[in-house]
PDB file of C-alpha atoms in Angstrom:
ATOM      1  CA  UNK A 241     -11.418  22.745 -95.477  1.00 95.00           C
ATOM      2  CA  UNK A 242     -10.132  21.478 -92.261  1.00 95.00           C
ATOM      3  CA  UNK A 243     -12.678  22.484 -89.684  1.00 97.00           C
ATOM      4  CA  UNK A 244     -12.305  21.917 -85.581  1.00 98.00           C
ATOM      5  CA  UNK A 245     -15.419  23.345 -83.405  1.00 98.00           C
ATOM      6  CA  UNK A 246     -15.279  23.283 -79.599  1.00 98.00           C
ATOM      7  CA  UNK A 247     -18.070  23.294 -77.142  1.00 98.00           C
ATOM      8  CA  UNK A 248     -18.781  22.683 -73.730  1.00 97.00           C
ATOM      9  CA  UNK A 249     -17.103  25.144 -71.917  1.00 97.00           C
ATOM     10  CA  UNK A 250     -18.683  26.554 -68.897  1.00 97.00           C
ATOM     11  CA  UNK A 251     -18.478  28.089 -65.044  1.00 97.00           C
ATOM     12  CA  UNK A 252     -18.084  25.355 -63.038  1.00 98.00           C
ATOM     13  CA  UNK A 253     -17.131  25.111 -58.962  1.00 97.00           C
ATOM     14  CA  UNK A 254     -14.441  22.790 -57.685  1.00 97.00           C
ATOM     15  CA  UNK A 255     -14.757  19.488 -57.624  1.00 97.00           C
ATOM     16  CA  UNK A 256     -17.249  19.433 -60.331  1.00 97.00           C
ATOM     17  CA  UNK A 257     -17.413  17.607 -63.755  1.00 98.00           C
ATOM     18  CA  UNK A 258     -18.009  18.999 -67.222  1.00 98.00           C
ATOM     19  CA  UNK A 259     -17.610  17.226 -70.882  1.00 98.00           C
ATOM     20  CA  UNK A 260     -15.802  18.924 -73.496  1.00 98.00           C
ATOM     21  CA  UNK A 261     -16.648  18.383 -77.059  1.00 98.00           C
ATOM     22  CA  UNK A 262     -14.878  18.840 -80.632  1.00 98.00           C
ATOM     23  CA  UNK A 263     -16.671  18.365 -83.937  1.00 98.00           C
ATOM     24  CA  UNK A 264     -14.365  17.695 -86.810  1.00 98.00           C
ATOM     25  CA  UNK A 265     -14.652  18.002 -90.525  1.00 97.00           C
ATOM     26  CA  UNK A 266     -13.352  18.042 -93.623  1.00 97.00           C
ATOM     27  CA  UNK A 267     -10.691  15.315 -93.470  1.00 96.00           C
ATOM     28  CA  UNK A 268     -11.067  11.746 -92.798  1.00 97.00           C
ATOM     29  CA  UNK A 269     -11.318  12.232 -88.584  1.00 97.00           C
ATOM     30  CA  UNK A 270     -10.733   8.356 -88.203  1.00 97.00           C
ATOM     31  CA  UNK A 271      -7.529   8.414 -89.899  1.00 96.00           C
ATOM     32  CA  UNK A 272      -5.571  10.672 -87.536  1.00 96.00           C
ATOM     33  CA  UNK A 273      -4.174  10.843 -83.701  1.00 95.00           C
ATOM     34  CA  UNK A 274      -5.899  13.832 -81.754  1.00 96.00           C
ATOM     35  CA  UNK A 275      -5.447  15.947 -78.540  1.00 96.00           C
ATOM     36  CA  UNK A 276      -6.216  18.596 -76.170  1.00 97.00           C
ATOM     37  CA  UNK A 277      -4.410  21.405 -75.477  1.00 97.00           C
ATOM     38  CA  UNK A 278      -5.038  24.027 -73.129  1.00 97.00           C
ATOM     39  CA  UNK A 279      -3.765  27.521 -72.162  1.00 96.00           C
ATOM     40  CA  UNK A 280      -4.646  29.131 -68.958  1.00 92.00           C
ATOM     41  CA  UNK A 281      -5.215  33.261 -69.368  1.00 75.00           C
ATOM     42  CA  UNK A 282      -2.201  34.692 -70.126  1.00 73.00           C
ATOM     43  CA  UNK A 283       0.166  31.931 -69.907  1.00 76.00           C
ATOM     44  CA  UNK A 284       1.610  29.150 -72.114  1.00 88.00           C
ATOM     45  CA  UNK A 285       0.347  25.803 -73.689  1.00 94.00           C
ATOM     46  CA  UNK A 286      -0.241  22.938 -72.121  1.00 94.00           C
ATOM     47  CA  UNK A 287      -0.907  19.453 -73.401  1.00 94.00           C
ATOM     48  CA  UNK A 288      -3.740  17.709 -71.725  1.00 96.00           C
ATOM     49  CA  UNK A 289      -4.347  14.226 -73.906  1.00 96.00           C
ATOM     50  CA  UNK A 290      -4.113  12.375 -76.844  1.00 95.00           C
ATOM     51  CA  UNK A 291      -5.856   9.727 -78.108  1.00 96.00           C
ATOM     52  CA  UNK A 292      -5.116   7.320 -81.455  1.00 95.00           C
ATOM     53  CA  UNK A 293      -7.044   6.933 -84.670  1.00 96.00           C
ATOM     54  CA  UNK A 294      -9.149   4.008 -83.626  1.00 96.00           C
ATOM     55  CA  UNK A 295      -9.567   5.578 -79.795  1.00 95.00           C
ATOM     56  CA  UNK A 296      -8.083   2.426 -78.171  1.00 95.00           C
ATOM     57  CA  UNK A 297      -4.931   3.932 -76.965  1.00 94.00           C
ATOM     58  CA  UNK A 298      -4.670   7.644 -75.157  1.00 93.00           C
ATOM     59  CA  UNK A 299      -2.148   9.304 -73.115  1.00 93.00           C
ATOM     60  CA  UNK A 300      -1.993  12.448 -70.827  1.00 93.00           C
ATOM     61  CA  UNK A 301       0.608  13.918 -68.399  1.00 91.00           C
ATOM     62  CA  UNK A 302       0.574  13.546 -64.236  1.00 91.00           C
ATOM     63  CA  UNK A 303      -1.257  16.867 -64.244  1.00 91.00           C
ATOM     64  CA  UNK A 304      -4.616  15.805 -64.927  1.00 94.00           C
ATOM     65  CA  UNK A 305      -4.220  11.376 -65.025  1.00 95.00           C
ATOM     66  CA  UNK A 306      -6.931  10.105 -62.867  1.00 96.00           C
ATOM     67  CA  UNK A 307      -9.250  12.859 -63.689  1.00 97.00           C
ATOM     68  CA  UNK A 308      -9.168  13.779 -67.056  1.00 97.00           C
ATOM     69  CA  UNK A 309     -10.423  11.062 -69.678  1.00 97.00           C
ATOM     70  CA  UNK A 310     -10.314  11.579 -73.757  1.00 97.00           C
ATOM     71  CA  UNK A 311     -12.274   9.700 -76.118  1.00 97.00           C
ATOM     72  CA  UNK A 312     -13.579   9.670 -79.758  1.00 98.00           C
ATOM     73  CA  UNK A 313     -16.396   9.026 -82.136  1.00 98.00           C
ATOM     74  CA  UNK A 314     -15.613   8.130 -85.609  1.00 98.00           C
ATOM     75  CA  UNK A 315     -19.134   7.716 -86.585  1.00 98.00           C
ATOM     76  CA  UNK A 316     -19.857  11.140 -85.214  1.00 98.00           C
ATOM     77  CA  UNK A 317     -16.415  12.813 -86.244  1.00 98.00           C
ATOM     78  CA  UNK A 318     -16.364  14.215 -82.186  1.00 98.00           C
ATOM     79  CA  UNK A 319     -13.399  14.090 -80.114  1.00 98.00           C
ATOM     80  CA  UNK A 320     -14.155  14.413 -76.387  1.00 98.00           C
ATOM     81  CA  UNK A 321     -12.690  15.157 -72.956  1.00 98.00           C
ATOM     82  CA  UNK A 322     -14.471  14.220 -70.015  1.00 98.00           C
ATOM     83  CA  UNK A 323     -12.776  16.317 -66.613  1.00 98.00           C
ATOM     84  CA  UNK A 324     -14.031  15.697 -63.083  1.00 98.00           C
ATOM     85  CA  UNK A 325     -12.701  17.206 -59.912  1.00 97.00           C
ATOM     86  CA  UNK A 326     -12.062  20.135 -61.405  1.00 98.00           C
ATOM     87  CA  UNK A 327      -9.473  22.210 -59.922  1.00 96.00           C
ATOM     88  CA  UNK A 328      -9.220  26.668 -60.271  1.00 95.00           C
ATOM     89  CA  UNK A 329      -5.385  25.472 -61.804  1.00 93.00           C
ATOM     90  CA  UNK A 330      -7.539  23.778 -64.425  1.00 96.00           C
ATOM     91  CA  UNK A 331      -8.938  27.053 -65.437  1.00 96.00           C
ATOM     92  CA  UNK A 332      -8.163  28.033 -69.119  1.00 97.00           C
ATOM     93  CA  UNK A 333      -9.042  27.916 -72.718  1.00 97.00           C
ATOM     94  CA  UNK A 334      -9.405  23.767 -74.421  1.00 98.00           C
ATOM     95  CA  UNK A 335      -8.073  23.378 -77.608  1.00 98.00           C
ATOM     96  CA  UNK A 336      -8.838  20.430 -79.750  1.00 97.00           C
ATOM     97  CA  UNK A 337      -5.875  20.127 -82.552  1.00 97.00           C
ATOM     98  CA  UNK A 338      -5.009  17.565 -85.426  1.00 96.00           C
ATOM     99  CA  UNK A 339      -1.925  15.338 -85.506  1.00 92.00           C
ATOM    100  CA  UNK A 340      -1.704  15.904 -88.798  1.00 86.00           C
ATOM    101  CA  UNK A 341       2.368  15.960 -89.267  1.00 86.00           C
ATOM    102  CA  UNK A 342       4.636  13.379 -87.647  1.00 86.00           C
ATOM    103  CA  UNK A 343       4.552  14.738 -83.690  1.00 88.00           C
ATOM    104  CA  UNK A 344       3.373  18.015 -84.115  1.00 92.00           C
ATOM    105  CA  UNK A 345      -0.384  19.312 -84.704  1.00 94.00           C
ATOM    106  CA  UNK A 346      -1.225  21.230 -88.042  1.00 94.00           C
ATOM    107  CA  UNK A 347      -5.320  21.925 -87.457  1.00 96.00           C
ATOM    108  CA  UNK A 348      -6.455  23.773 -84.390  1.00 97.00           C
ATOM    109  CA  UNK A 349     -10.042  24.720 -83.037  1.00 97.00           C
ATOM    110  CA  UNK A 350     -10.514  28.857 -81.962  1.00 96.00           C
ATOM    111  CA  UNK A 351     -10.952  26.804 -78.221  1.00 96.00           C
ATOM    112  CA  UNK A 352     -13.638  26.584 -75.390  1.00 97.00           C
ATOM    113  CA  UNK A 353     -13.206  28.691 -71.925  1.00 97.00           C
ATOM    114  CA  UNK A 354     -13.549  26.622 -68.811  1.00 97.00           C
ATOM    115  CA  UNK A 355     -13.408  28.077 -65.784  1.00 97.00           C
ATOM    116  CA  UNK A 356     -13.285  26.766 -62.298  1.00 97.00           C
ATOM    117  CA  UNK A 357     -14.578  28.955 -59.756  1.00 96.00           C
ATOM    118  CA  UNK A 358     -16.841  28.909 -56.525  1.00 95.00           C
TER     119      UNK A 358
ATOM    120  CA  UNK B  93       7.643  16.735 -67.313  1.00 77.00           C
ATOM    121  CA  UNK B  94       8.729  20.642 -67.474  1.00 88.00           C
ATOM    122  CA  UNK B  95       7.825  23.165 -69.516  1.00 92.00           C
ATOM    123  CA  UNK B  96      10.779  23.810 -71.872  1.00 96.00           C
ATOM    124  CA  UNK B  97      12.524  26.835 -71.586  1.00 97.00           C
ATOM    125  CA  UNK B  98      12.508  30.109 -73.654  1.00 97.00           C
ATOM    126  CA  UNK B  99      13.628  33.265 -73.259  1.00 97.00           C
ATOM    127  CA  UNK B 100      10.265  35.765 -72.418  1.00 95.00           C
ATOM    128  CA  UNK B 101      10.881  38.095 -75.289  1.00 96.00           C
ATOM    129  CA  UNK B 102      12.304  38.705 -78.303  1.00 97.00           C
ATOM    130  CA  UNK B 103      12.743  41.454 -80.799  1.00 95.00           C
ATOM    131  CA  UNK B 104      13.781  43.315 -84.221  1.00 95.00           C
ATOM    132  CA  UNK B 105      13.543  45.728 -86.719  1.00 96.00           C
ATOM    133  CA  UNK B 106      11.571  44.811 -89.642  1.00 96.00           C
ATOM    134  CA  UNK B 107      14.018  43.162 -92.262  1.00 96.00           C
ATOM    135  CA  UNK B 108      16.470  42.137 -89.784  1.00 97.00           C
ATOM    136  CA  UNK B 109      16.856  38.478 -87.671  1.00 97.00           C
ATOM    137  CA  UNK B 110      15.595  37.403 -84.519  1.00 97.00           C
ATOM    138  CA  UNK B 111      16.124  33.893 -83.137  1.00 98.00           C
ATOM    139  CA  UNK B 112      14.548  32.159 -80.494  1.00 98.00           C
ATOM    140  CA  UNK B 113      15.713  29.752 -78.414  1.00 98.00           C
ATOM    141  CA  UNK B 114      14.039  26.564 -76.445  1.00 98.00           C
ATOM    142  CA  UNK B 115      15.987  24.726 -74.091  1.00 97.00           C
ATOM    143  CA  UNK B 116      15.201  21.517 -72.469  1.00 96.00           C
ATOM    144  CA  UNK B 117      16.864  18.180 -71.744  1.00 95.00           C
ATOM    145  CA  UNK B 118      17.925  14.648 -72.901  1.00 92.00           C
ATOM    146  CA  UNK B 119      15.045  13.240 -72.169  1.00 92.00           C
ATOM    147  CA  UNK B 120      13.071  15.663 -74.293  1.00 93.00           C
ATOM    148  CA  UNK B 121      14.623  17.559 -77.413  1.00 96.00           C
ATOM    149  CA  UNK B 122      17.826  16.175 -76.903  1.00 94.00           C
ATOM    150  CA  UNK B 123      16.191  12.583 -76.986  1.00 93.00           C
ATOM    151  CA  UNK B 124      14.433  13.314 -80.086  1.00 95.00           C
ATOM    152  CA  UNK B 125      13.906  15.107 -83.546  1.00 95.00           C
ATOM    153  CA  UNK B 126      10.224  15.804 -82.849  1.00 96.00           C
ATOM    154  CA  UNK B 127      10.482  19.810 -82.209  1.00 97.00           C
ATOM    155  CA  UNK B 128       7.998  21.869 -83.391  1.00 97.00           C
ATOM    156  CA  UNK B 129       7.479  25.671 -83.234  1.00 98.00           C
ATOM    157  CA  UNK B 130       3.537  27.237 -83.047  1.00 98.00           C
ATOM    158  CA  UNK B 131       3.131  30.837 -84.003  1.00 98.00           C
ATOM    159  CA  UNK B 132       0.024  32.597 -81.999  1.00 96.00           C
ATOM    160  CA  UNK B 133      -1.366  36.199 -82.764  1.00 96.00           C
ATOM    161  CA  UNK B 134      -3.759  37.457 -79.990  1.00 93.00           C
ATOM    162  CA  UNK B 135      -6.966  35.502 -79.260  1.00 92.00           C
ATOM    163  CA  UNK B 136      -6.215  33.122 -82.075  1.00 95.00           C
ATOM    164  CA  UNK B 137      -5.413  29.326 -82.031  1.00 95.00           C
ATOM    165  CA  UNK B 138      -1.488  28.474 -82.489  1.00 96.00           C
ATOM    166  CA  UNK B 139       0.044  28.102 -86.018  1.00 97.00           C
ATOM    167  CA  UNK B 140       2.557  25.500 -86.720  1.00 97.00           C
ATOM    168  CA  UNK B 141       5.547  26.504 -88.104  1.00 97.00           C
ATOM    169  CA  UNK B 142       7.813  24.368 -88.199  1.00 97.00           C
ATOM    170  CA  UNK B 143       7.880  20.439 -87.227  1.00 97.00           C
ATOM    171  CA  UNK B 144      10.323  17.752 -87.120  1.00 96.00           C
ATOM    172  CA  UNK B 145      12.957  20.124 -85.968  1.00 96.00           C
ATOM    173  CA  UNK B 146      13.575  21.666 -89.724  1.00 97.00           C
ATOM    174  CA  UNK B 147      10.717  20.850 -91.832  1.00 97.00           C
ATOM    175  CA  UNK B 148       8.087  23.856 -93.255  1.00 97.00           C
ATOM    176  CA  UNK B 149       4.247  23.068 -93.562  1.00 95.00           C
ATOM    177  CA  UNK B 150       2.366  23.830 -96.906  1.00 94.00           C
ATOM    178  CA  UNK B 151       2.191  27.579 -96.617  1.00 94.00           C
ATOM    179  CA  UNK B 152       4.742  28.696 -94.323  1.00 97.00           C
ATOM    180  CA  UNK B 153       7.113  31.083 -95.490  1.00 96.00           C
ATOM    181  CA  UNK B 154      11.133  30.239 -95.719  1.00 95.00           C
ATOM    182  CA  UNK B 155      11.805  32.757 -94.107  1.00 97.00           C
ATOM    183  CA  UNK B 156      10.776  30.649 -90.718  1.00 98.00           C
ATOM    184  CA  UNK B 157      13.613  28.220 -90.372  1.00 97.00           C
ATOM    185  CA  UNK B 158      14.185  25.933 -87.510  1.00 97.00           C
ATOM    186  CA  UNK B 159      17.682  23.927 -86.163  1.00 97.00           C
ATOM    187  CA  UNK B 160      18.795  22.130 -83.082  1.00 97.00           C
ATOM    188  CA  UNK B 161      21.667  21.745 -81.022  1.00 96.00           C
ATOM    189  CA  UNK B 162      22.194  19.239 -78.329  1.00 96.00           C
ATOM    190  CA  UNK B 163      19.678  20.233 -75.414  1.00 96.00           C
ATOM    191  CA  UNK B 164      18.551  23.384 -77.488  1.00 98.00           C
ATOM    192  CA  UNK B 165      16.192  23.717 -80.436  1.00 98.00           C
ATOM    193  CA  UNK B 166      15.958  27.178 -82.258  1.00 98.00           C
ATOM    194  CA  UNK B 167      13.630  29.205 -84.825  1.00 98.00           C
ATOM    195  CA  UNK B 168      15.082  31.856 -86.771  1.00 98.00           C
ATOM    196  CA  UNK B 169      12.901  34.659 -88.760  1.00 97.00           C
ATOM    197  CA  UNK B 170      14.699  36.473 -91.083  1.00 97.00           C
ATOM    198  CA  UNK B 171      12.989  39.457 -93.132  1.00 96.00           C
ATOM    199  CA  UNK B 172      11.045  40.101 -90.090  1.00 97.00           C
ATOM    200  CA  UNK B 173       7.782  41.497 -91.008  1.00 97.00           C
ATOM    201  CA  UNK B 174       5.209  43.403 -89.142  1.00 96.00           C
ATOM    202  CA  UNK B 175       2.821  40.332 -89.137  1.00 96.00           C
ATOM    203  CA  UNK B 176       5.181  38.228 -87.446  1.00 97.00           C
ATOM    204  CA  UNK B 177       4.669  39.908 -83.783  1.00 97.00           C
ATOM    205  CA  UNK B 178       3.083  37.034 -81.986  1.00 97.00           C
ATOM    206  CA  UNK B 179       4.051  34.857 -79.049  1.00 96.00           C
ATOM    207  CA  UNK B 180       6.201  31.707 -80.525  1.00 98.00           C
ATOM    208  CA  UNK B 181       5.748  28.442 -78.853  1.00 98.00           C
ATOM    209  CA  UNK B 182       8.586  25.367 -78.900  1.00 98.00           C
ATOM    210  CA  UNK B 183       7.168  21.890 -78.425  1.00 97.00           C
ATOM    211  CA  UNK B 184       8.938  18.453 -78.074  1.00 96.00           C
ATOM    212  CA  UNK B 185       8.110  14.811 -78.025  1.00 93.00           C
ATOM    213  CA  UNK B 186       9.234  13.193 -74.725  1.00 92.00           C
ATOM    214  CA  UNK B 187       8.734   9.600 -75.359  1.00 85.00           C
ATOM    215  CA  UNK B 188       5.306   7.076 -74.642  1.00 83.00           C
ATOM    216  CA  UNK B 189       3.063   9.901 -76.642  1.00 85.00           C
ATOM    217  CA  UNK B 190       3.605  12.531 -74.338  1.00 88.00           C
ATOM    218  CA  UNK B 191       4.969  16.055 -75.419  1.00 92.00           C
ATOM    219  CA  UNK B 192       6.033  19.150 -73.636  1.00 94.00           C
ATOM    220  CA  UNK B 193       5.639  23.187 -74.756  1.00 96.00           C
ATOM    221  CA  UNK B 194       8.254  25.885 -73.989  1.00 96.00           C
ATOM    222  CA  UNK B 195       7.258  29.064 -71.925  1.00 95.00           C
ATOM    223  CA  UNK B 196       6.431  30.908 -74.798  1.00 95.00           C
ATOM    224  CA  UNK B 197       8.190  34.376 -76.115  1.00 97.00           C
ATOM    225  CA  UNK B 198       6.799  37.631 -77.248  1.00 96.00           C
ATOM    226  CA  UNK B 199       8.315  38.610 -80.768  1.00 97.00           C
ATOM    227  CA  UNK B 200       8.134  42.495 -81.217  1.00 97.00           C
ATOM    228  CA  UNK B 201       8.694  44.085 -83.992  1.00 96.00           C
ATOM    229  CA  UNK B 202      10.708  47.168 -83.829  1.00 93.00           C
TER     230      UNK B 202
END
């Protein structure tokens, strides 16, 4: 069974850094593209970065380039998402998800809360 | 990149039809046939539906169906059931691995 687990989130004041993490099993993690998605309280989806299968390629949107930075480890079967300077805007709940279909994701964690807040 | 756009809410009686539409641009669905459509029931994780504009994952009934149109990409239930009140999410590829989601619309059932 296709498993995602997230963990990491916490209370954290602007301009601060925290490290999201996602533990994957039960599929070969090295074999597939994954992301982050997030959705702030009450509102809609947003994607926040995706990485390849061998981590040497990853991609995110204007929103959070610069500050945001996703990574892997196959050994481990972790995806990651480092975020510093935290914003409030970046306030919301971090999905990890599979690219398991061609450009859509099939396997999604239950998410991690972050909140940004003084 | 902007969020596509959907209409805020939807509705039906159970058995009939409800459609939902998610309009965009040419740089985004019209560009592509990478839409996909994420069901999500309160406090859970989204649920693909449907991907590559038409196709079904394993497990998904048929009576979830999915088309496009130019600009505008659309899912249809049919034989709406009580389980399928959720918030329904349109998502599109818009080139260099970087995707977009729609607004999101409520789907009541009547």
């Amino acid at each position: 069974e296709v498993q995602l687990v997230e963990s990491g989130g916490d209370l954290v004041q602007p301009g601060g850094s925290l490290r999201l993490s996602c533990a994957a099993s039960g599929f070969t993690f090295s074999n597939y593209w994954m992301n982050w998605v997030r959705q702030t309280p009450g509102k809609g989806l947003e994607w926040v970065a995706n990485i390849n299968p061998e981590g040497s390629d990853n991609y995110c949107p204007d929103s959070v380039k610069g500050r945001f930075t996703i990574s892997r480890d196959n050994a481990k079967n972790t995806l990651y998402l480092q975020m510093n300077n935290l914003r409030a805007e970046d306030t919301a709940i971090y999905f990890c998800a599979r690219f398991g279909v061609v450009a859509a994701t099939d396997y999604w964690g239950q998410g991690t809360l972050v909140t940004v807040s003084s | 990149q902007s969020a596509l756009t959907q209409p805020p809410s939807a509705s039906g009686s159970p058995g009939q039809s409800v459609t939902i539409s998610c309009t965009g641009t040419s740089s985004d669905i019209g560009g592509y046939n990478y839409v996909s459509w994420y069901q999500q029931h309160p406090g859970k994780a989204p649920r693909l539906m449907i991907y590559e504009v038409t196709k079904r994952p394993s497990g998904v009934p048929d009576r979830f169906s999915g088309s496009k149109s130019g600009n505008t990409a659309s899912l249809t239930v049919s034989g709406l059931q009580a389980e399928d009140e959720a918030d329904y999410y349109c998502s599109s590829y818009v080139g260099v691995n970087n995707y977009v989601f729609g607004t999101g619309t409520k789907v009541t059932v009547l």
